[in-house]
C-alpha positions as MATLAB code, in Angstrom:
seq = 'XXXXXXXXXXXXXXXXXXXXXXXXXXXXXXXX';
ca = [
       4.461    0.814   24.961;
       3.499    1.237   21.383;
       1.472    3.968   20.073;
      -0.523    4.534   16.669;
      -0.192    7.426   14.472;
      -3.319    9.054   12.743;
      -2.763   11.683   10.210;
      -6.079   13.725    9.330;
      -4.393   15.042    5.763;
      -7.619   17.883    5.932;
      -6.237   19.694    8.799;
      -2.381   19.176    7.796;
      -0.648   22.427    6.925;
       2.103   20.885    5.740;
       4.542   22.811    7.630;
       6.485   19.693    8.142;
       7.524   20.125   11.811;
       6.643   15.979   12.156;
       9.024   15.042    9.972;
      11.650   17.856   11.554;
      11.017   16.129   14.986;
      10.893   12.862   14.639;
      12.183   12.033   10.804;
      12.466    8.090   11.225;
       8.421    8.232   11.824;
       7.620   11.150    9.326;
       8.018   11.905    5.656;
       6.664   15.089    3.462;
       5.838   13.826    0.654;
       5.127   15.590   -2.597;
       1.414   16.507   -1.862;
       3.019   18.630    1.299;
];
């Protein structure tokens, strides 16, 4: 099964707990 990530960067809080759980997927950038 293969799924497709959306990112709405308006209601990110850049808190970074995607890239904490799943790293390989996930990447805070600069911009938070």
């Amino acid at each position: 099964m293969n799924y497709k990530i959306k990112l709405d960067k308006e209601k990110c809080i850049g808190c970074g707990s995607c890239a904490a759980v799943c790293p390989e997927v996930f990447k805070v950038g600069d911009d938070g």
